[in-house]
CSV table of C-alpha atoms in Angstrom, one decimal:
chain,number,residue,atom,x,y,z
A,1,UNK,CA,41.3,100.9,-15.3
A,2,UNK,CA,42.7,100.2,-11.9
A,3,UNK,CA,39.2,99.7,-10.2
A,4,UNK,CA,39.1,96.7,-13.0
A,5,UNK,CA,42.0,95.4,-12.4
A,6,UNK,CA,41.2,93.2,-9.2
A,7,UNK,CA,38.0,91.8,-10.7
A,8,UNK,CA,40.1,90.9,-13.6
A,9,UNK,CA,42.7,88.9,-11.1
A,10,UNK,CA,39.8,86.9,-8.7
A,11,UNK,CA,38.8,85.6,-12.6
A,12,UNK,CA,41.9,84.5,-13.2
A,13,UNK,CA,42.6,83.0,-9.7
A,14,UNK,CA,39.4,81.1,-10.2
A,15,UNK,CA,39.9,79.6,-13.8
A,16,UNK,CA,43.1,78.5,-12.0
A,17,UNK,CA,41.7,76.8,-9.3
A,18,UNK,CA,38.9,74.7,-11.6
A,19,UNK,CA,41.6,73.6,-14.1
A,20,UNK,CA,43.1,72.0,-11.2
A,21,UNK,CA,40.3,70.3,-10.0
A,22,UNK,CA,39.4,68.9,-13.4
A,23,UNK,CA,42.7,67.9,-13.3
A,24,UNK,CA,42.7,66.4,-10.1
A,25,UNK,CA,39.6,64.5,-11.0
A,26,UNK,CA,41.0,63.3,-14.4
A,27,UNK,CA,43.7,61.3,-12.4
A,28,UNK,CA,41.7,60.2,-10.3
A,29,UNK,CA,39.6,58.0,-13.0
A,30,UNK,CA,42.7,57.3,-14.5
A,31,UNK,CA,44.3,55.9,-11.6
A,32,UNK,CA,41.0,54.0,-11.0
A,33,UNK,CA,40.6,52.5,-14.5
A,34,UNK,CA,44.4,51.2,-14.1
A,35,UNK,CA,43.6,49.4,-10.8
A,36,UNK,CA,40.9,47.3,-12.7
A,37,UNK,CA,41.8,44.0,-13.7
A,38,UNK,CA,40.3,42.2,-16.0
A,39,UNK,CA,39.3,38.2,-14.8
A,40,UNK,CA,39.6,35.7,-17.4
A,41,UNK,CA,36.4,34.4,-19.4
A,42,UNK,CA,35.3,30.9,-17.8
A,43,UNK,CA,32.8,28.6,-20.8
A,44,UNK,CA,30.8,26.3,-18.1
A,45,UNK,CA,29.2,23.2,-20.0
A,46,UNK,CA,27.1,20.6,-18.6
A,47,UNK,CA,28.9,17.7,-17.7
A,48,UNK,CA,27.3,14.3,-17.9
A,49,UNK,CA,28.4,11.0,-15.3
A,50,UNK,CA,26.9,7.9,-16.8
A,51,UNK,CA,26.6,5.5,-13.5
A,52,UNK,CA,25.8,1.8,-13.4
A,53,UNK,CA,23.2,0.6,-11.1
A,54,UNK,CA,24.6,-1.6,-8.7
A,55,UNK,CA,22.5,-5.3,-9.0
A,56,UNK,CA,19.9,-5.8,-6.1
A,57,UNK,CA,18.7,-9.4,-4.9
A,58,UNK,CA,15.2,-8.5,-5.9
A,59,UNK,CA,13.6,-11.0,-4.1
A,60,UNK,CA,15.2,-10.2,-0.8
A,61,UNK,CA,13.4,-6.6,-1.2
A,62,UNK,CA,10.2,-8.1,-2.6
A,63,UNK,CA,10.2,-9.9,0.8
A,64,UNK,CA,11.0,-7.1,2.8
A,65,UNK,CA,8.4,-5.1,1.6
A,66,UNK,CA,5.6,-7.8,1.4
A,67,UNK,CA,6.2,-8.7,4.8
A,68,UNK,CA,6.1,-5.1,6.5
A,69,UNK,CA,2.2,-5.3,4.7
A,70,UNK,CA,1.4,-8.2,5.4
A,71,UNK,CA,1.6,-6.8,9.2
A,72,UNK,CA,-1.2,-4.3,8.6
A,73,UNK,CA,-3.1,-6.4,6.1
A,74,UNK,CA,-6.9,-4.8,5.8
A,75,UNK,CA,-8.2,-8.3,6.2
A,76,UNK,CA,-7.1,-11.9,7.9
A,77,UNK,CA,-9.2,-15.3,9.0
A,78,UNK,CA,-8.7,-16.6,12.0
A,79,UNK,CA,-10.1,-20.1,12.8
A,80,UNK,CA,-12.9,-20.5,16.2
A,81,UNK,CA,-10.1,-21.2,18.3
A,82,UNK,CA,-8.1,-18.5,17.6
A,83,UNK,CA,-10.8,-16.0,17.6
A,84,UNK,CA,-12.5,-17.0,21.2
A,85,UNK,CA,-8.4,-16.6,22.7
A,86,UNK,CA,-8.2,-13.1,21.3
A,87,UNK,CA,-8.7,-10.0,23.4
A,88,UNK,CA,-11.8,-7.4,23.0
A,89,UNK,CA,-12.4,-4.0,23.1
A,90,UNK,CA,-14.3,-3.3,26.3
A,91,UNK,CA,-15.1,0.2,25.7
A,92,UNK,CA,-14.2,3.8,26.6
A,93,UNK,CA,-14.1,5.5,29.9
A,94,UNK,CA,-16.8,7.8,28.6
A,95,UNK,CA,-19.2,5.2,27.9
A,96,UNK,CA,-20.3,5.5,24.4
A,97,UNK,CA,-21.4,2.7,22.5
A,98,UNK,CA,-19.6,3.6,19.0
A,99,UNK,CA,-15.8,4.9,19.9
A,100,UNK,CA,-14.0,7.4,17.7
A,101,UNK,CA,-10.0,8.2,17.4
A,102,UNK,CA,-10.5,11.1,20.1
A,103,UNK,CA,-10.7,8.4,23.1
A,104,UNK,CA,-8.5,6.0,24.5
A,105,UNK,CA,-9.8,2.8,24.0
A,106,UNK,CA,-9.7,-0.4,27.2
A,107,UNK,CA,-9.2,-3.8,25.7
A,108,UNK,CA,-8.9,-6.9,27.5
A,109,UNK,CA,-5.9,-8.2,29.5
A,110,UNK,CA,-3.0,-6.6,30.6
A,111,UNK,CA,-0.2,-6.5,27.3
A,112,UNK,CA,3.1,-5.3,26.0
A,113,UNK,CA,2.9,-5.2,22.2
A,114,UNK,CA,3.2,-1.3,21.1
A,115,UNK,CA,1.1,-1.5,17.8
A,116,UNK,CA,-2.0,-2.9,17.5
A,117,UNK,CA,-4.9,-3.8,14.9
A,118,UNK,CA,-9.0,-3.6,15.8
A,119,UNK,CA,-11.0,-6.0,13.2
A,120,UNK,CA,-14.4,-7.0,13.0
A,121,UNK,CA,-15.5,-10.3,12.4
A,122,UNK,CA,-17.7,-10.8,9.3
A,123,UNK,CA,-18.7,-14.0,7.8
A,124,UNK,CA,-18.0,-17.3,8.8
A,125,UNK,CA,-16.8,-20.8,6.6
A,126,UNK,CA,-17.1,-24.4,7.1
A,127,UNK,CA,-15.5,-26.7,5.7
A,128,UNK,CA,-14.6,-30.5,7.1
A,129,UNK,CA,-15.8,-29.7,10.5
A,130,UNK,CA,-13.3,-27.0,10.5
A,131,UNK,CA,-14.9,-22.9,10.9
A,132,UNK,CA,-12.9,-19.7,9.9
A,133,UNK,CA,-14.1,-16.0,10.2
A,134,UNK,CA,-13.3,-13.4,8.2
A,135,UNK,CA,-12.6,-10.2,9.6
A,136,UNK,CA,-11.8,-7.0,8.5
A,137,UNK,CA,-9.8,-4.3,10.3
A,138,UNK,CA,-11.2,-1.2,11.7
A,139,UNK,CA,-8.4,0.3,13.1
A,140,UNK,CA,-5.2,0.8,14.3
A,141,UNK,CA,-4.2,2.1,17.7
A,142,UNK,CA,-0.7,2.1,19.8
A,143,UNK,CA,-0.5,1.1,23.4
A,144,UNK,CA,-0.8,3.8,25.9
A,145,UNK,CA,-1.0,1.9,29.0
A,146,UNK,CA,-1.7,-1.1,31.1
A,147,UNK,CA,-2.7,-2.4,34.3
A,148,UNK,CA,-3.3,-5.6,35.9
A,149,UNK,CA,-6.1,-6.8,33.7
A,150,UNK,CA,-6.7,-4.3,31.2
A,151,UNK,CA,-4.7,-2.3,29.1
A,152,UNK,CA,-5.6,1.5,27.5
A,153,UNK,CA,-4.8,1.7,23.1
A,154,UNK,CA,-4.8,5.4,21.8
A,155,UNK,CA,-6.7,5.2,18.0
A,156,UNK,CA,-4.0,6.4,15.0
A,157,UNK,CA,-5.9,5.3,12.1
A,158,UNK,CA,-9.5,4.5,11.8
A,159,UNK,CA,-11.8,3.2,8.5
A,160,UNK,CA,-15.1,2.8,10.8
A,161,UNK,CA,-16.7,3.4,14.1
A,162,UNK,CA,-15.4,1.4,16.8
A,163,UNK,CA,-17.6,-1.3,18.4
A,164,UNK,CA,-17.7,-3.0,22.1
A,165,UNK,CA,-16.4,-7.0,21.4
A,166,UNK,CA,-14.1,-5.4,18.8
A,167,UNK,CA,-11.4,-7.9,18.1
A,168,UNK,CA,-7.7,-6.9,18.8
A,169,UNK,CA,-4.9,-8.2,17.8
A,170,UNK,CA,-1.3,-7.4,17.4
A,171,UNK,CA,0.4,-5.9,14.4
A,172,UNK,CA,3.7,-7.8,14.5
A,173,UNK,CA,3.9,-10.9,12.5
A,174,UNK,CA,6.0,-12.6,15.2
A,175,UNK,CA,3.5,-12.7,17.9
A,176,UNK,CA,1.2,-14.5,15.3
A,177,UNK,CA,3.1,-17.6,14.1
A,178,UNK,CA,0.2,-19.5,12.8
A,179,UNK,CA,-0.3,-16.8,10.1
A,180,UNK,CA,3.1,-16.4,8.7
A,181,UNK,CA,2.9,-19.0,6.2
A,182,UNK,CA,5.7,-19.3,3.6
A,183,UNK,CA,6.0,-16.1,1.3
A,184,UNK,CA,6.5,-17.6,-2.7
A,185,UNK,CA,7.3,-15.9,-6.1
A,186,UNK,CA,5.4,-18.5,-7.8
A,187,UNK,CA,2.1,-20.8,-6.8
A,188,UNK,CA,2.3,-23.7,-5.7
A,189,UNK,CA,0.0,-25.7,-8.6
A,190,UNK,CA,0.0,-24.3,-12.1
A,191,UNK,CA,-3.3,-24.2,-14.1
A,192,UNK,CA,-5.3,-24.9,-10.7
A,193,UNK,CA,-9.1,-24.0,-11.2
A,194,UNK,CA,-10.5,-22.4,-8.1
A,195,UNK,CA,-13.7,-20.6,-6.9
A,196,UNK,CA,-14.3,-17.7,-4.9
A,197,UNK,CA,-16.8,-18.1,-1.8
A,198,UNK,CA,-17.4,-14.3,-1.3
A,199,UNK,CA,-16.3,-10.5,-0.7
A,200,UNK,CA,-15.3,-9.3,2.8
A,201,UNK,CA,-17.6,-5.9,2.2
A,202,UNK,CA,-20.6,-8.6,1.3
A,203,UNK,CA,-21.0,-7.1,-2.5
A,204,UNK,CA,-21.8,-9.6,-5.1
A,205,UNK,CA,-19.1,-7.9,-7.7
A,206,UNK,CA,-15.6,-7.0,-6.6
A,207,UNK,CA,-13.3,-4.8,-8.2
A,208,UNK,CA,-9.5,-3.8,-8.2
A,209,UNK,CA,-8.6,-3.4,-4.6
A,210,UNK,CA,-11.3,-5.2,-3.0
A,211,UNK,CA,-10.6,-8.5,-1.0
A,212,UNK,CA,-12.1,-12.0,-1.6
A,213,UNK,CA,-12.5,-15.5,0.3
A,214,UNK,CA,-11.4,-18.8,-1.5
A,215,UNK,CA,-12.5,-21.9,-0.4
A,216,UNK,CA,-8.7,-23.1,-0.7
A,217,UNK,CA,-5.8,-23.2,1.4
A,218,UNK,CA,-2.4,-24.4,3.3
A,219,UNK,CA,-3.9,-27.8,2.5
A,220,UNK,CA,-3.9,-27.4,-1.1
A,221,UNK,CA,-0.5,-25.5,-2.0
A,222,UNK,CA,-1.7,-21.7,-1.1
A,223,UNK,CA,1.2,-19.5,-0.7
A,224,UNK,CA,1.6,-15.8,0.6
A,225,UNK,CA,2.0,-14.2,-3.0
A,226,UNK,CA,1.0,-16.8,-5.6
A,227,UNK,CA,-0.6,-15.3,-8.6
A,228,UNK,CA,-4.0,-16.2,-10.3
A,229,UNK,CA,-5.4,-15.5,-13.4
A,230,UNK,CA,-9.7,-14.4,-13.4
A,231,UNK,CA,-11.4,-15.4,-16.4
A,232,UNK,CA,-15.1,-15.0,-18.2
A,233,UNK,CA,-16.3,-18.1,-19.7
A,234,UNK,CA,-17.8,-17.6,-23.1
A,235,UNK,CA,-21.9,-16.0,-23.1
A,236,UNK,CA,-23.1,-19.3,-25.2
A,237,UNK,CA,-21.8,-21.6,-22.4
A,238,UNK,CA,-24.7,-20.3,-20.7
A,239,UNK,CA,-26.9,-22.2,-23.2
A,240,UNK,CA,-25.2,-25.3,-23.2
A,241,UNK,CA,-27.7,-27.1,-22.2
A,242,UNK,CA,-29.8,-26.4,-25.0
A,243,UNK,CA,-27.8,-27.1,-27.7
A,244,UNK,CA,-27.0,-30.4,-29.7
A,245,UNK,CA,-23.5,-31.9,-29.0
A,246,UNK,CA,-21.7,-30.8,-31.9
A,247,UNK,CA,-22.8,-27.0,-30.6
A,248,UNK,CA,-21.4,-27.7,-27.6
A,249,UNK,CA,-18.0,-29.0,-28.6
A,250,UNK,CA,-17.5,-25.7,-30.9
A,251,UNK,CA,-18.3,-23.4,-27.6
A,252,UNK,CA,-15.8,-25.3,-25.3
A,253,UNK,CA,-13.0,-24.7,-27.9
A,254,UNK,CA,-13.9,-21.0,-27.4
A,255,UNK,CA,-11.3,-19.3,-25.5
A,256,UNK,CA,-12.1,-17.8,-22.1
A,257,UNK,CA,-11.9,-13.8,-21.5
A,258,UNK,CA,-8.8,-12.8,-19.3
A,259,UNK,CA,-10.9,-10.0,-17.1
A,260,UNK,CA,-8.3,-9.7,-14.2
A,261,UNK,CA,-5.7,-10.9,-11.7
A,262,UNK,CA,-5.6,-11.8,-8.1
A,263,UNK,CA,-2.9,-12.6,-5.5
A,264,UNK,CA,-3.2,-14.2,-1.9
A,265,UNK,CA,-2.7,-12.2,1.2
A,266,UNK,CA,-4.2,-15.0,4.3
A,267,UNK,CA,-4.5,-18.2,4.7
A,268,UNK,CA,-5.7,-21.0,6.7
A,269,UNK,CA,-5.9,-25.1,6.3
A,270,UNK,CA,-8.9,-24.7,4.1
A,271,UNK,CA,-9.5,-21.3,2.8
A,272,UNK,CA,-7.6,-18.0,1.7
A,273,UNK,CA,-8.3,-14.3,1.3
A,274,UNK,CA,-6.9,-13.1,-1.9
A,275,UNK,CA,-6.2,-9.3,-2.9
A,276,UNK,CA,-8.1,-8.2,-6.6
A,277,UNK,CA,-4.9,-6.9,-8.3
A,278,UNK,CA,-6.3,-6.0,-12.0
A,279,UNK,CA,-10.0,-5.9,-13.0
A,280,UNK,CA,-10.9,-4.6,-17.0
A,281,UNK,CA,-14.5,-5.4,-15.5
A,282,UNK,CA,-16.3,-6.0,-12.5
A,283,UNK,CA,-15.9,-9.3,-11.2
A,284,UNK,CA,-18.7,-12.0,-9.5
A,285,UNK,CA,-18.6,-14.9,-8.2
A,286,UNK,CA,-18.6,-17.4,-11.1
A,287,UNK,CA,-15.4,-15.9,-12.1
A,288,UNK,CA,-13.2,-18.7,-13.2
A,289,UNK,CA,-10.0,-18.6,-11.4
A,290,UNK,CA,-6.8,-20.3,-12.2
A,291,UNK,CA,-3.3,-20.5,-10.9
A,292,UNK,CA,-0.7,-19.0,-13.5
A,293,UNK,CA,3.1,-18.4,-13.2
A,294,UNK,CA,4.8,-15.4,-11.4
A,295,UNK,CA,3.9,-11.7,-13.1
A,296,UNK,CA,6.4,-9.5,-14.1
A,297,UNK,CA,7.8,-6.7,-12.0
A,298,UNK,CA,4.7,-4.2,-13.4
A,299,UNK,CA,2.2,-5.7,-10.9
A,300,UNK,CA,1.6,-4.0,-7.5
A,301,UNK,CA,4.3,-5.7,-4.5
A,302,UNK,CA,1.4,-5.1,-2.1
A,303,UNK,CA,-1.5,-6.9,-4.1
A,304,UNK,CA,-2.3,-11.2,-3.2
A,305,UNK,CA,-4.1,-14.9,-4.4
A,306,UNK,CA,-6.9,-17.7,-4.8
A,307,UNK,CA,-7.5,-21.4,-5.3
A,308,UNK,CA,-11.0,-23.8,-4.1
A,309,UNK,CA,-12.8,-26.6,-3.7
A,310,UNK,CA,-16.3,-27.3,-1.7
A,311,UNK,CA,-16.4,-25.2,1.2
A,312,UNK,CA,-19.6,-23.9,3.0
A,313,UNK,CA,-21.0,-20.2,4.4
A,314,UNK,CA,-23.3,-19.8,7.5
């Protein structure tokens, strides 16, 4: 009985101490549970700001924008004069006949303008004793130097090899007076027929985004931006000439096809380079052409133009 006794104690001592502790840790949780506060419920919903567009002078930023193209137009004519002043590429230090964008390139004469265009010269116009070349741009390179009579251009852009005799000219509408002609929302002469000479890339069709030459120009009305309408003439005017007059009579009263749109980017006296702006088919060179009223706002801001009259290629 006695040798029991202590073993009977050290299990009550311990049912003691673990009541305690359960004890202990009950308060614990309770005490934790009360320091808990609840935050109150926030509903987010979407919140909608209906804002009125403030009114812009839309022709001010038609301008803008026109202009800052018209700067690094693909294409521009230059008249005889103008084109034996211009400088030339004279080559590279390397040597090589074609010239890519890894070289510097050493034009003629010793200049400050930073940004500068390389064209090509193409085909040349006569009309009334007075010639125009077309050229087409190449390049586009940024001063890198200059010296007494020459001056180094570093290539940025490039469409084609480089060539020696290279026209360059710069890219800054100010330094070119004679080609920043008035820009116009509308053309000068409504319902103006007009002919188109040829295509800057020589093809005998053209199609939306390709450049043409008009045989009309500053003389006649032509404005930076005016607007002309491309039309098919019916098939059986073809065979006009065959048939009897009342035949005839019922094909001119035949409407003409609206096939696409063009809008002038260069001019000169007597001729213009127009942009092709919409084409539902591809377009040659008996395309009738005819002035029509400003398009709406859906036509391209950097597209251009047309117009003619008798004009001759060499």
């Amino acid at each position: 009985m006695y040798r029991i006794l202590p073993a009977i104690v050290l299990l009550i001592l311990s049912l003691l101490t673990l009541t305690q502790a359960s004890a202990n840790l009950t308060s614990s949780a309770d005490q934790a549970e009360t320091g808990i506060q609840a935050k109150p419920l926030v509903k987010l919903s979407p919140k909608i700001r209906i804002s009125q567009a403030q009114p812009q002078d839309q022709s001010h930023s038609i301008t803008s924008s026109y202009q800052h193209d018209f700067s690094f137009r693909p294409a521009l004519l230059l008249t005889k004069l103008e084109l034996d002043r211009a400088s030339r590429v004279l080559g590279a230090r390397s040597g090589r006949r074609l010239l890519s964008d890894n070289e510097a390139l050493i034009i003629q004469g010793s200049h400050s303008q930073g940004l500068w265009g390389i064209y090509r010269p193409l085909d040349t116009y006569v009309r009334d004793e007075q010639t125009v070349v077309v050229l087409k741009r190449v390049a586009i390179a940024e001063l890198q130097s200059r010296e007494k009579h020459f001056s180094t251009l570093q290539v940025r852009q490039q469409q084609q090899e480089i060539l020696r005799d290279d026209v360059v000219l710069p890219l800054d509408s100010q330094t070119r007076d004679a080609h920043s002609f008035a820009y116009s929302l509308h053309p000068i002469i409504e319902n103006r027929l007009t002919t188109i000479l040829g295509a800057i890339d020589g093809r005998d069709y053209v199609v939306k985004n390709q450049i043409v030459v008009l045989n009309c120009g500053q003389q006649e009305g032509v404005v930076q931006g005016s607007w002309f309408d491309l039309y098919q003439a019916p098939v059986l005017s073809e065979l006009s000439d065959l048939l009897a007059t009342d035949e005839k009579r019922v094909i001119e009263k035949q409407p003409n096809l609206s096939i696409g749109r063009l809008r002038g980017i260069d001019a000169e006296q007597y001729f213009s380079l127009a942009l092709v702006t919409e084409s539902r088919q591809p377009i040659g060179f008996d395309t009738v052409v005819k002035s029509s009223s400003f398009a709406d706002s859906t036509h391209s801001l950097t597209a251009p133009i047309a117009i003619a009259s008798g004009g001759e290629m060499r």
